[in-house]
PDB file of C-alpha atoms and ligand atoms in Angstrom:
ATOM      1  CA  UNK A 219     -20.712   3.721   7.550  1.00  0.00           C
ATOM      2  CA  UNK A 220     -18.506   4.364   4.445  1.00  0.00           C
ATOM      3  CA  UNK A 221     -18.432   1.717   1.787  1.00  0.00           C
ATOM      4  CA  UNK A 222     -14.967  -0.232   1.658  1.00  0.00           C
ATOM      5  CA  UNK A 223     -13.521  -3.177   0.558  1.00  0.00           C
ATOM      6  CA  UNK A 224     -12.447  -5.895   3.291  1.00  0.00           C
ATOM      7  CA  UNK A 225      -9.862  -7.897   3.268  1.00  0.00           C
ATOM      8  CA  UNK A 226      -8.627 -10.944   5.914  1.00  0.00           C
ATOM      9  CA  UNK A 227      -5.590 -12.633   7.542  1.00  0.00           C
ATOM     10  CA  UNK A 228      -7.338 -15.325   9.782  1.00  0.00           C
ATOM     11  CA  UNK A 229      -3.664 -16.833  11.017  1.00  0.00           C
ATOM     12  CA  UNK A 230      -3.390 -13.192  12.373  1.00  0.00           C
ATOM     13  CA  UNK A 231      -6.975 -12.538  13.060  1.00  0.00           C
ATOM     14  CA  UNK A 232      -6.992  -9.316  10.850  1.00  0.00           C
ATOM     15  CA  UNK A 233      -8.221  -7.227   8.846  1.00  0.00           C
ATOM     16  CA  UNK A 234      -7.309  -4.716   6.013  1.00  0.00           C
ATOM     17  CA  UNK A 235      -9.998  -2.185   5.212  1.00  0.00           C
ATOM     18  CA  UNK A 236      -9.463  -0.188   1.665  1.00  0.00           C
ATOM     19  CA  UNK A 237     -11.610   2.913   2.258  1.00  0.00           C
ATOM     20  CA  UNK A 238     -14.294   3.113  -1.509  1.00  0.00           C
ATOM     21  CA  UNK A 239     -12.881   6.932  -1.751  1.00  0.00           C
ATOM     22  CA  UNK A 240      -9.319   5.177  -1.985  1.00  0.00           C
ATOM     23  CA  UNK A 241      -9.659   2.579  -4.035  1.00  0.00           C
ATOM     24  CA  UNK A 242     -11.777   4.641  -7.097  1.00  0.00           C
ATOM     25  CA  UNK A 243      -8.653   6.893  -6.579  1.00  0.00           C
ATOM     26  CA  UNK A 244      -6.020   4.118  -7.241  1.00  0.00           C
ATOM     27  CA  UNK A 245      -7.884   3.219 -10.221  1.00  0.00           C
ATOM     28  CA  UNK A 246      -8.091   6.804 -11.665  1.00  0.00           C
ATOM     29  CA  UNK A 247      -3.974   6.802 -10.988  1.00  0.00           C
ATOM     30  CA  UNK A 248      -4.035   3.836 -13.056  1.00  0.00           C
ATOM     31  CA  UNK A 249      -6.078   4.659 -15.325  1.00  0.00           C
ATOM     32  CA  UNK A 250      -3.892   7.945 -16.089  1.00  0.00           C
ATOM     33  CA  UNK A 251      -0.791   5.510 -16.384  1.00  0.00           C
ATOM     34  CA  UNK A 252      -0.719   4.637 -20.017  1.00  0.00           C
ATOM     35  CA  UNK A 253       3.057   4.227 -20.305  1.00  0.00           C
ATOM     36  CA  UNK A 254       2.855   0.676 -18.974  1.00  0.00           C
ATOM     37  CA  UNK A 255       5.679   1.094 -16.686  1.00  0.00           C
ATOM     38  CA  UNK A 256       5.352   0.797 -13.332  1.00  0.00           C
ATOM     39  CA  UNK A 257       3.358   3.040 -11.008  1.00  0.00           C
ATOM     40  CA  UNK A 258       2.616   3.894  -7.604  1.00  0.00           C
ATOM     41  CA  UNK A 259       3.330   5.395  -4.427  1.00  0.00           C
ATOM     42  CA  UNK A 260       2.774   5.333  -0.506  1.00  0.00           C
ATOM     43  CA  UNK A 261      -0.449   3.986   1.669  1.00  0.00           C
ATOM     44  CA  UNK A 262      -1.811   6.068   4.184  1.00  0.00           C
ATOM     45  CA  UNK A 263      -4.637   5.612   7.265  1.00  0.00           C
ATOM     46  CA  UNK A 264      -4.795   4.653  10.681  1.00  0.00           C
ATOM     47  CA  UNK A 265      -5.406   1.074  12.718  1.00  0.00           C
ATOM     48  CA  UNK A 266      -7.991   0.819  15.130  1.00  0.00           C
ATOM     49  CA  UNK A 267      -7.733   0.657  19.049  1.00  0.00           C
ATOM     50  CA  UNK A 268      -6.369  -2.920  19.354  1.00  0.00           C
ATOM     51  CA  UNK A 269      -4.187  -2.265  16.252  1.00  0.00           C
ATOM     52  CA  UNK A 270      -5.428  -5.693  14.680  1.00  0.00           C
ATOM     53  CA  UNK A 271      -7.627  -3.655  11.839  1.00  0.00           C
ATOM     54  CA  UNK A 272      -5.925  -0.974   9.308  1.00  0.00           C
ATOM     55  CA  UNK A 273      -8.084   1.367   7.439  1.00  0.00           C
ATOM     56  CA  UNK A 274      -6.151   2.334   4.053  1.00  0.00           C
ATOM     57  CA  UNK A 275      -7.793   5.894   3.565  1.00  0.00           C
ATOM     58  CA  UNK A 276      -5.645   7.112   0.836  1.00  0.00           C
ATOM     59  CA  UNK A 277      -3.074   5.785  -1.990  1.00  0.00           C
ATOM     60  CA  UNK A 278      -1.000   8.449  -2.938  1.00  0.00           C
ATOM     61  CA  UNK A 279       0.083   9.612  -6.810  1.00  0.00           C
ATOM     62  CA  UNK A 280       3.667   8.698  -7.582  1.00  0.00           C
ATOM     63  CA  UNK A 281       5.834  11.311  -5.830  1.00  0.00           C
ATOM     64  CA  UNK A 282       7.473  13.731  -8.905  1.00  0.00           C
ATOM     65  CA  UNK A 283      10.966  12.245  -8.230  1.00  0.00           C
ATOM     66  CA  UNK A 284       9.990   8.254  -8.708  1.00  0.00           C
ATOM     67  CA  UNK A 285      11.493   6.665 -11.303  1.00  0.00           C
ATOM     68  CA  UNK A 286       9.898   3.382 -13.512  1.00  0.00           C
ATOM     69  CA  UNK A 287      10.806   1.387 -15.855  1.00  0.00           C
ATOM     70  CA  UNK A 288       8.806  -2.085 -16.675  1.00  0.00           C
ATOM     71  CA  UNK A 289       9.912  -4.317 -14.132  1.00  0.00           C
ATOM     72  CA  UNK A 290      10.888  -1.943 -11.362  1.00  0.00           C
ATOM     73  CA  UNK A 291       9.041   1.635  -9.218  1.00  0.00           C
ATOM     74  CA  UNK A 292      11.439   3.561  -7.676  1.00  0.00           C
ATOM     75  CA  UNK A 293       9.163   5.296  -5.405  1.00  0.00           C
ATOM     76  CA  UNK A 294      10.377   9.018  -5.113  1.00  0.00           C
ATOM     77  CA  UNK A 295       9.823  11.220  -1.513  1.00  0.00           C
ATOM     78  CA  UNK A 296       9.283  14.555  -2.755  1.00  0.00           C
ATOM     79  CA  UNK A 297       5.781  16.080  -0.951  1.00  0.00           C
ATOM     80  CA  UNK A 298       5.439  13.748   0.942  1.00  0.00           C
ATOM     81  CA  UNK A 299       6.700  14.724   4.228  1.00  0.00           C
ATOM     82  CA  UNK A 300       4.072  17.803   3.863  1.00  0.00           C
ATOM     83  CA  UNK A 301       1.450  15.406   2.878  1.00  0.00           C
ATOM     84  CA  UNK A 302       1.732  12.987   6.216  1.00  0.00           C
ATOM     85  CA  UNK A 303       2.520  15.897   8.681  1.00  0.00           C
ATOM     86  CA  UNK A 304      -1.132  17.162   7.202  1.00  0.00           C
ATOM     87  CA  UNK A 305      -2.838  13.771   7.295  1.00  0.00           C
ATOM     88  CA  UNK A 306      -1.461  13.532  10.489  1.00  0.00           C
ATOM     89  CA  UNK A 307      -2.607  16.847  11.908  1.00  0.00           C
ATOM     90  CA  UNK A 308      -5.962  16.734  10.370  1.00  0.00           C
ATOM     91  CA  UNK A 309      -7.162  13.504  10.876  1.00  0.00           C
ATOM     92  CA  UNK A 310      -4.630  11.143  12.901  1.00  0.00           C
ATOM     93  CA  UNK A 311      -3.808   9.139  10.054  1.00  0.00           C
ATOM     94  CA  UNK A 312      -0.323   8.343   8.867  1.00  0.00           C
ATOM     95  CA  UNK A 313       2.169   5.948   6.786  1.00  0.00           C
ATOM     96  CA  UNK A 314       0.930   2.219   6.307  1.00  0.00           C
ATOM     97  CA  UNK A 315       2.943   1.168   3.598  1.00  0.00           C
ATOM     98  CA  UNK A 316       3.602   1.164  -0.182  1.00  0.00           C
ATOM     99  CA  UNK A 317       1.464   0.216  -3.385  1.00  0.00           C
ATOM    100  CA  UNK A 318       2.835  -0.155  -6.900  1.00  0.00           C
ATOM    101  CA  UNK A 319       1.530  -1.855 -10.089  1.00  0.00           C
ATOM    102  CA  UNK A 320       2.488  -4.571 -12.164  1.00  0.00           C
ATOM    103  CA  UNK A 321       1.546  -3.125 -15.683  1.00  0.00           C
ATOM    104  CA  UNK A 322      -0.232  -6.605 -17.192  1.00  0.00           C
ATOM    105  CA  UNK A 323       1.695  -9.056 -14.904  1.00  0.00           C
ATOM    106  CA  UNK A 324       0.769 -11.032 -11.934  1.00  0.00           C
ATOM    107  CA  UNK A 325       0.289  -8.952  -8.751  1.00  0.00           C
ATOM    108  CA  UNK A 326       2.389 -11.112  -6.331  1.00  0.00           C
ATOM    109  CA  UNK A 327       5.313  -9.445  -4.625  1.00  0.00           C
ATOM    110  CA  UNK A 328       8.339  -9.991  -6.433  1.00  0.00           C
ATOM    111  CA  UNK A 329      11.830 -10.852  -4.390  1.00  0.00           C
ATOM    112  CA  UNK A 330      12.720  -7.242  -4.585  1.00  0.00           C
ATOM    113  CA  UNK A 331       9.552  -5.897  -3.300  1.00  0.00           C
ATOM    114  CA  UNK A 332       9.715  -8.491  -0.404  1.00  0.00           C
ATOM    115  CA  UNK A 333      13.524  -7.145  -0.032  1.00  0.00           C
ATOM    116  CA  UNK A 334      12.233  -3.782  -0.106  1.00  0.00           C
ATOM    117  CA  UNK A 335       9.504  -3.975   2.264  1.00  0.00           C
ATOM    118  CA  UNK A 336      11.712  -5.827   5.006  1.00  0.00           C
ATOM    119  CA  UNK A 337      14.098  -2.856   4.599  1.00  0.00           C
ATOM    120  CA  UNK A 338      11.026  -0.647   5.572  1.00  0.00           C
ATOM    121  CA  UNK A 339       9.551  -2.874   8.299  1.00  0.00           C
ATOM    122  CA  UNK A 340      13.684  -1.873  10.299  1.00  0.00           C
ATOM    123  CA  UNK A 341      14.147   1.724   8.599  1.00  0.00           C
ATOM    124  CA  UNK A 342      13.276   3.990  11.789  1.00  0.00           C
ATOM    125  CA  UNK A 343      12.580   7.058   9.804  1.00  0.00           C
ATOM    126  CA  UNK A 344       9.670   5.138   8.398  1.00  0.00           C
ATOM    127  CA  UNK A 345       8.321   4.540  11.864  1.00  0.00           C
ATOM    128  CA  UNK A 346       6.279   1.552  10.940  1.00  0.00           C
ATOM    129  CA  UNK A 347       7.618  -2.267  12.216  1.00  0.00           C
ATOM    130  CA  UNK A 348       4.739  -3.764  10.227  1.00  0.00           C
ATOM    131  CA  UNK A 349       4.004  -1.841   6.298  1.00  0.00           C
ATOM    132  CA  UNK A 350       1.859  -2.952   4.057  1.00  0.00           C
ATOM    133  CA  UNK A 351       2.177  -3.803   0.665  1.00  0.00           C
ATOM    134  CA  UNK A 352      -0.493  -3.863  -1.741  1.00  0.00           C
ATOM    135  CA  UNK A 353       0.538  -4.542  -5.442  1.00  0.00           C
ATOM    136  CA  UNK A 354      -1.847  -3.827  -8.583  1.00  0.00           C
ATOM    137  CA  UNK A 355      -1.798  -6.289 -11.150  1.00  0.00           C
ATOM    138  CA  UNK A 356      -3.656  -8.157 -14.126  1.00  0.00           C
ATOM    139  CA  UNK A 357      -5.491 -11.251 -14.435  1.00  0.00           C
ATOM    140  CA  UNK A 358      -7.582 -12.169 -17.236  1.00  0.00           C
ATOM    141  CA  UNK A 359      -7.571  -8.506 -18.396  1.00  0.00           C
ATOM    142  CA  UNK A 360      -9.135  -7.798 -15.068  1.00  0.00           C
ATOM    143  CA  UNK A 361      -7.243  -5.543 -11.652  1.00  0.00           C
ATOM    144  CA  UNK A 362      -6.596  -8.017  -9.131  1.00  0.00           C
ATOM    145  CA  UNK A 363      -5.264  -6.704  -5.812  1.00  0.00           C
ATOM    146  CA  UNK A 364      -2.497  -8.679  -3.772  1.00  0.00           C
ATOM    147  CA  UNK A 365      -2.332  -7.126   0.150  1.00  0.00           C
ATOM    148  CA  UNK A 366       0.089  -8.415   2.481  1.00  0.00           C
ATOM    149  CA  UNK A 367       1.732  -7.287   5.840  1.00  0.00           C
ATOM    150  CA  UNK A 368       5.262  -7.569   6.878  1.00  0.00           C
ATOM    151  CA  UNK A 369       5.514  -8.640  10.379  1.00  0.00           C
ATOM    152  CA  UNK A 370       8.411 -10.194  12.114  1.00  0.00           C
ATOM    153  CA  UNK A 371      10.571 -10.848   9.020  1.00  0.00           C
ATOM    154  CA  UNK A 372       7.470 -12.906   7.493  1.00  0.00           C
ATOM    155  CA  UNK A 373       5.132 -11.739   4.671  1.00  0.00           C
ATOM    156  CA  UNK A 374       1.033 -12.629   5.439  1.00  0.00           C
ATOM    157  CA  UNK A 375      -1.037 -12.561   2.787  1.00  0.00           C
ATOM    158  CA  UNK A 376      -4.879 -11.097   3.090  1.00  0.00           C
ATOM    159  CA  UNK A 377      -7.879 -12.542   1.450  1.00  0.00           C
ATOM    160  CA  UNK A 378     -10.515 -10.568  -0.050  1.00  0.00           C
ATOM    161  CA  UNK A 379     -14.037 -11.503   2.106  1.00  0.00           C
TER     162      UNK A 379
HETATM  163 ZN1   ZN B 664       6.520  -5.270  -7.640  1.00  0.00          ZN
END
């Protein structure tokens, strides 16, 4: 069993796994971003059989072509096509959503990434009716990770066990 973090909607009855591999790798992004401007870039892993669980297996690097600036990620697409056609022939896995990072803010979705994300939940060349969103962001000098889901036009919020 690989280690992972867990995290919990209990309205929905579900969970959000964030694979250890993953995670350490989202923190080395960060840890590489010392512009403090915005970062991030798209989730990727697979749900289970009854599609209540997602495993997030990788974050990806910002894509060359994103654009930041300190209040905003404009998350770019180049590679990334190649990228999920691998994922997806090597180990079923595919899109799940986006991440970014709020450089020293408060990780909770702003109005444009809830905007954003509803846009993806009815774009059909994303494929994916329900994306996550995980935002990065600082509390107390310390990473605090805000996961959500966007199902049915509403945004629910998961809970770290
Ligand atoms: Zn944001």
């Amino acid at each position: 069993m690989l280690d992972m973090k867990e995290y919990e909607n209990i309205e929905l009855k579900s969970k959000i796994f964030i694979e250890d591999a993953a995670y350490h790798r989202l923190l080395s992004i960060i840890a590489d971003n010392k512009n403090k401007l915005e970062t991030g870039g798209i989730i990727i892993g697979h749900y289970d059989a009854d599609c209540q669980n997602a495993v997030i297996t990788e974050c990806t690097k910002p894509p060359e072509d994103s654009k930041a600036d300190r209040f905003r990620f404009y998350r770019g697409i180049k590679g990334l096509k190649s990228l999920l056609r691998q994922h997806w022939k090597e180990q079923n896995e595919y899109y799940l959503g986006e991440w970014h990072l709020h450089p020293g803010a408060s990780p909770n979705p702003s109005a444009a990434d809830i905007a954003q994300m509803k846009k993806i939940a009815q774009d059909k060349n994303f494929n994916c009716k329900e994306p996550i969103l995980m935002v990065l962001g600082e509390v107390a000098k310390s990473q605090v990770i805000n996961l959500s889901i966007f199902k049915n036009d509403h945004i629910y919020y998961y809970v770290e066990k």
